[in-house]
Amino acid sequence: MRGHFFTILAAFALLTTPARADGERAGVFDYYVMALSWSPNWCATEGDAKGSEQCDSRHDYGWTLHGLWPQFHQGWPSYCRTTETPPTRRQTSKMGDIMGTSGLAWHQWKKHGTCSGLSARSYYDLSRTAYQSITRPEIFRRLDKPVKLPASVVEEAFLKANPQLSRDSLTITCRDGFIQEARVCLSRDLTPVPCGRDTIRDCTLKDAVFEPVR
């Protein structure tokens, strides 16, 4: 009886835990999630400790492109089997202006770009087009000191700046008490679509930290 109980628990866990599928076939997915990271917060929680070039004070990064991720309606593929040639150093370097570093561009290709079914060049071009299709609210660049705010304020700012978005196509995430990312769900042709249940998990913090542009 006890063994049967734990079998039921294990089955329930499989149903409720987002599933990642490594090594899937390239090009098989349902939609994209574009993740925009607030660079000053990433630097405060992770980048400074790593000595990342992205966090150097001579830069003024705000919302940077973390990545464009192929997604299933539940779960996501990663590190897919592809016959496409890996990106050149020149290609990854060119993405640094919106991603912060060429190293991130390379990592995103390996983990997510390989699942798009696109060439590295086409994947980066699509990522840039997706990034440019969303208006990043200018108000956050005007901060001159750290503030604490509800995550819902960030969501409202994105919705106001992007009338084409709806609440079910956008989610705001937090990490370690900081606003982390704005994630936008997009079709293959970059039209906003509803996010899957394992993606639409809004941060509920009322006092999330938001650092100013450096």
CSV table of C-alpha atoms in Angstrom, one decimal:
chain,number,residue,atom,x,y,z
A,1,MET,CA,0.0,0.0,0.0
A,2,ARG,CA,2.8,2.4,0.9
A,3,GLY,CA,4.6,1.6,-2.3
A,4,HIS,CA,1.5,2.3,-4.3
A,5,PHE,CA,1.2,5.7,-2.5
A,6,PHE,CA,4.7,6.7,-3.5
A,7,THR,CA,4.1,5.6,-7.1
A,8,ILE,CA,1.1,8.0,-7.3
A,9,LEU,CA,3.2,10.8,-5.9
A,10,ALA,CA,5.9,10.2,-8.4
A,11,ALA,CA,3.4,10.2,-11.3
A,12,PHE,CA,1.9,13.5,-10.0
A,13,ALA,CA,5.4,15.1,-9.9
A,14,LEU,CA,5.9,14.2,-13.5
A,15,LEU,CA,2.7,15.9,-14.4
A,16,THR,CA,3.3,19.1,-12.5
A,17,THR,CA,7.1,19.6,-13.1
A,18,PRO,CA,8.1,21.4,-16.3
A,19,ALA,CA,9.8,18.9,-18.6
A,20,ARG,CA,13.1,19.6,-20.4
A,21,ALA,CA,14.0,17.4,-23.3
A,22,ASP,CA,17.7,17.4,-24.2
A,23,GLY,CA,18.7,16.2,-27.6
A,24,GLU,CA,15.4,16.6,-29.3
A,25,ARG,CA,15.1,17.0,-33.1
A,26,ALA,CA,15.7,20.5,-34.3
A,27,GLY,CA,12.7,22.5,-35.4
A,28,VAL,CA,10.2,20.6,-33.4
A,29,PHE,CA,8.5,23.1,-31.0
A,30,ASP,CA,5.3,25.1,-30.5
A,31,TYR,CA,6.3,28.7,-29.9
A,32,TYR,CA,9.1,30.9,-28.7
A,33,VAL,CA,9.8,32.6,-25.3
A,34,MET,CA,11.9,35.7,-25.6
A,35,ALA,CA,13.5,36.5,-22.3
A,36,LEU,CA,14.6,40.1,-21.6
A,37,SER,CA,16.9,40.5,-18.6
A,38,TRP,CA,17.3,43.8,-16.7
A,39,SER,CA,21.1,43.9,-16.9
A,40,PRO,CA,21.8,46.0,-13.7
A,41,ASN,CA,19.9,43.4,-11.6
A,42,TRP,CA,21.7,40.5,-13.2
A,43,CYS,CA,25.0,42.2,-12.5
A,44,ALA,CA,24.0,42.8,-8.8
A,45,THR,CA,23.0,39.2,-8.3
A,46,GLU,CA,25.4,37.3,-10.5
A,47,GLY,CA,27.4,39.2,-13.1
A,48,ASP,CA,29.6,41.3,-10.7
A,49,ALA,CA,30.7,38.1,-8.9
A,50,LYS,CA,31.7,36.6,-12.2
A,51,GLY,CA,33.5,39.7,-13.3
A,52,SER,CA,31.4,39.9,-16.4
A,53,GLU,CA,32.3,42.4,-19.1
A,54,GLN,CA,28.6,43.2,-19.4
A,55,CYS,CA,28.7,44.8,-15.9
A,56,ASP,CA,31.6,47.2,-16.7
A,57,SER,CA,30.6,50.8,-15.8
A,58,ARG,CA,31.4,52.0,-19.3
A,59,HIS,CA,28.3,50.2,-20.6
A,60,ASP,CA,24.7,51.4,-20.0
A,61,TYR,CA,22.8,48.2,-20.6
A,62,GLY,CA,19.1,48.1,-19.6
A,63,TRP,CA,16.9,45.4,-20.9
A,64,THR,CA,19.2,42.9,-22.7
A,65,LEU,CA,18.2,39.9,-24.7
A,66,HIS,CA,18.8,36.8,-22.6
A,67,GLY,CA,17.6,34.5,-25.3
A,68,LEU,CA,14.9,33.3,-27.8
A,69,TRP,CA,13.8,29.9,-26.6
A,70,PRO,CA,11.9,27.3,-28.6
A,71,GLN,CA,9.2,26.0,-26.3
A,72,PHE,CA,6.6,23.2,-26.1
A,73,HIS,CA,3.1,23.9,-24.7
A,74,GLN,CA,4.5,22.1,-21.7
A,75,GLY,CA,8.3,21.9,-21.3
A,76,TRP,CA,11.0,22.8,-23.7
A,77,PRO,CA,13.7,21.3,-25.9
A,78,SER,CA,17.4,22.0,-25.5
A,79,TYR,CA,20.7,21.0,-27.0
A,80,CYS,CA,19.0,19.6,-30.0
A,81,ARG,CA,20.5,17.5,-32.8
A,82,THR,CA,21.2,19.7,-35.7
A,83,THR,CA,23.2,19.6,-38.9
A,84,GLU,CA,23.6,23.4,-38.9
A,85,THR,CA,27.1,24.9,-38.6
A,86,PRO,CA,27.9,26.5,-35.3
A,87,PRO,CA,28.1,30.3,-35.3
A,88,THR,CA,31.4,32.0,-36.0
A,89,ARG,CA,33.1,34.2,-33.5
A,90,ARG,CA,32.2,37.2,-35.6
A,91,GLN,CA,28.5,36.3,-35.5
A,92,THR,CA,28.5,35.9,-31.7
A,93,SER,CA,30.4,39.1,-31.2
A,94,LYS,CA,27.9,41.0,-33.3
A,95,MET,CA,25.1,40.0,-30.8
A,96,GLY,CA,27.0,41.5,-27.9
A,97,ASP,CA,25.3,44.9,-28.4
A,98,ILE,CA,21.9,43.5,-27.3
A,99,MET,CA,22.9,40.4,-25.3
A,100,GLY,CA,25.8,41.9,-23.3
A,101,THR,CA,28.5,39.4,-24.2
A,102,SER,CA,29.4,37.2,-27.1
A,103,GLY,CA,29.7,34.3,-24.6
A,104,LEU,CA,26.0,34.5,-23.9
A,105,ALA,CA,25.2,34.5,-27.6
A,106,TRP,CA,27.3,31.3,-28.0
A,107,HIS,CA,25.6,29.6,-25.1
A,108,GLN,CA,22.1,30.5,-26.3
A,109,TRP,CA,22.9,29.0,-29.7
A,110,LYS,CA,24.1,25.8,-28.2
A,111,LYS,CA,21.2,25.3,-25.8
A,112,HIS,CA,18.3,26.9,-27.6
A,113,GLY,CA,19.3,28.0,-31.1
A,114,THR,CA,20.1,24.4,-32.1
A,115,CYS,CA,16.4,23.6,-31.5
A,116,SER,CA,15.0,26.3,-33.8
A,117,GLY,CA,15.8,24.4,-37.0
A,118,LEU,CA,17.4,27.6,-38.3
A,119,SER,CA,21.0,28.3,-39.2
A,120,ALA,CA,23.0,30.3,-36.7
A,121,ARG,CA,22.8,33.4,-38.8
A,122,SER,CA,19.0,33.1,-39.2
A,123,TYR,CA,18.6,32.4,-35.5
A,124,TYR,CA,20.5,35.4,-34.5
A,125,ASP,CA,18.7,37.6,-37.1
A,126,LEU,CA,15.3,36.3,-35.8
A,127,SER,CA,16.4,37.0,-32.2
A,128,ARG,CA,17.3,40.5,-33.1
A,129,THR,CA,14.0,41.1,-34.9
A,130,ALA,CA,12.2,39.7,-31.8
A,131,TYR,CA,14.1,42.0,-29.5
A,132,GLN,CA,13.4,45.0,-31.7
A,133,SER,CA,9.7,44.2,-31.9
A,134,ILE,CA,9.1,44.9,-28.2
A,135,THR,CA,9.3,48.4,-26.8
A,136,ARG,CA,11.3,48.4,-23.6
A,137,PRO,CA,9.7,51.0,-21.3
A,138,GLU,CA,11.9,54.0,-21.1
A,139,ILE,CA,10.9,54.9,-17.6
A,140,PHE,CA,13.2,52.3,-16.1
A,141,ARG,CA,16.2,53.9,-17.6
A,142,ARG,CA,15.4,57.2,-15.8
A,143,LEU,CA,16.0,55.7,-12.3
A,144,ASP,CA,19.0,57.2,-10.5
A,145,LYS,CA,18.9,55.0,-7.4
A,146,PRO,CA,17.7,51.5,-6.5
A,147,VAL,CA,14.0,51.2,-5.8
A,148,LYS,CA,11.6,48.5,-4.5
A,149,LEU,CA,8.4,48.0,-6.4
A,150,PRO,CA,5.7,45.4,-7.1
A,151,ALA,CA,6.5,43.1,-10.0
A,152,SER,CA,3.1,44.0,-11.4
A,153,VAL,CA,4.3,47.6,-12.0
A,154,VAL,CA,6.9,46.2,-14.4
A,155,GLU,CA,4.2,44.2,-16.2
A,156,GLU,CA,1.9,47.2,-16.5
A,157,ALA,CA,4.7,49.3,-18.0
A,158,PHE,CA,5.4,46.6,-20.7
A,159,LEU,CA,1.7,46.3,-21.5
A,160,LYS,CA,1.3,50.0,-21.8
A,161,ALA,CA,4.3,50.3,-24.1
A,162,ASN,CA,3.2,47.3,-26.2
A,163,PRO,CA,-0.5,47.4,-26.9
A,164,GLN,CA,-0.1,44.2,-29.0
A,165,LEU,CA,0.7,42.2,-25.8
A,166,SER,CA,-1.8,40.7,-23.4
A,167,ARG,CA,-1.4,39.5,-19.9
A,168,ASP,CA,-1.3,35.9,-21.0
A,169,SER,CA,1.6,36.5,-23.4
A,170,LEU,CA,3.8,38.3,-20.9
A,171,THR,CA,5.3,37.2,-17.5
A,172,ILE,CA,7.6,39.0,-15.1
A,173,THR,CA,10.1,36.8,-13.1
A,174,CYS,CA,12.1,37.5,-10.0
A,175,ARG,CA,15.2,36.0,-8.5
A,176,ASP,CA,16.7,36.6,-5.0
A,177,GLY,CA,14.3,39.4,-4.4
A,178,PHE,CA,15.2,41.3,-7.6
A,179,ILE,CA,13.2,41.8,-10.8
A,180,GLN,CA,14.8,39.3,-13.1
A,181,GLU,CA,13.2,39.1,-16.5
A,182,ALA,CA,10.3,40.1,-18.8
A,183,ARG,CA,9.4,37.0,-20.9
A,184,VAL,CA,7.3,37.4,-24.0
A,185,CYS,CA,5.6,34.4,-25.7
A,186,LEU,CA,5.8,34.6,-29.5
A,187,SER,CA,4.8,32.5,-32.5
A,188,ARG,CA,7.3,31.4,-35.1
A,189,ASP,CA,6.5,34.5,-37.0
A,190,LEU,CA,6.9,36.6,-33.8
A,191,THR,CA,3.3,37.3,-33.2
A,192,PRO,CA,2.4,37.4,-29.5
A,193,VAL,CA,0.7,34.2,-28.3
A,194,PRO,CA,-0.5,32.9,-24.9
A,195,CYS,CA,2.2,31.4,-22.8
A,196,GLY,CA,2.1,27.8,-21.7
A,197,ARG,CA,1.1,27.0,-18.1
A,198,ASP,CA,4.7,26.3,-17.1
A,199,THR,CA,5.9,29.7,-18.5
A,200,ILE,CA,3.1,32.1,-17.3
A,201,ARG,CA,4.3,32.2,-13.7
A,202,ASP,CA,4.3,35.8,-12.7
A,203,CYS,CA,6.4,37.1,-9.8
A,204,THR,CA,4.2,38.2,-6.9
A,205,LEU,CA,6.7,40.2,-4.9
A,206,LYS,CA,5.4,43.6,-3.8
A,207,ASP,CA,8.9,44.9,-3.0
A,208,ALA,CA,11.2,43.5,-5.7
A,209,VAL,CA,14.5,45.4,-6.0
A,210,PHE,CA,15.2,47.3,-9.2
A,211,GLU,CA,18.7,48.7,-9.8
A,212,PRO,CA,19.3,51.7,-12.0
A,213,VAL,CA,21.3,51.6,-15.2
A,214,ARG,CA,25.0,51.9,-14.4
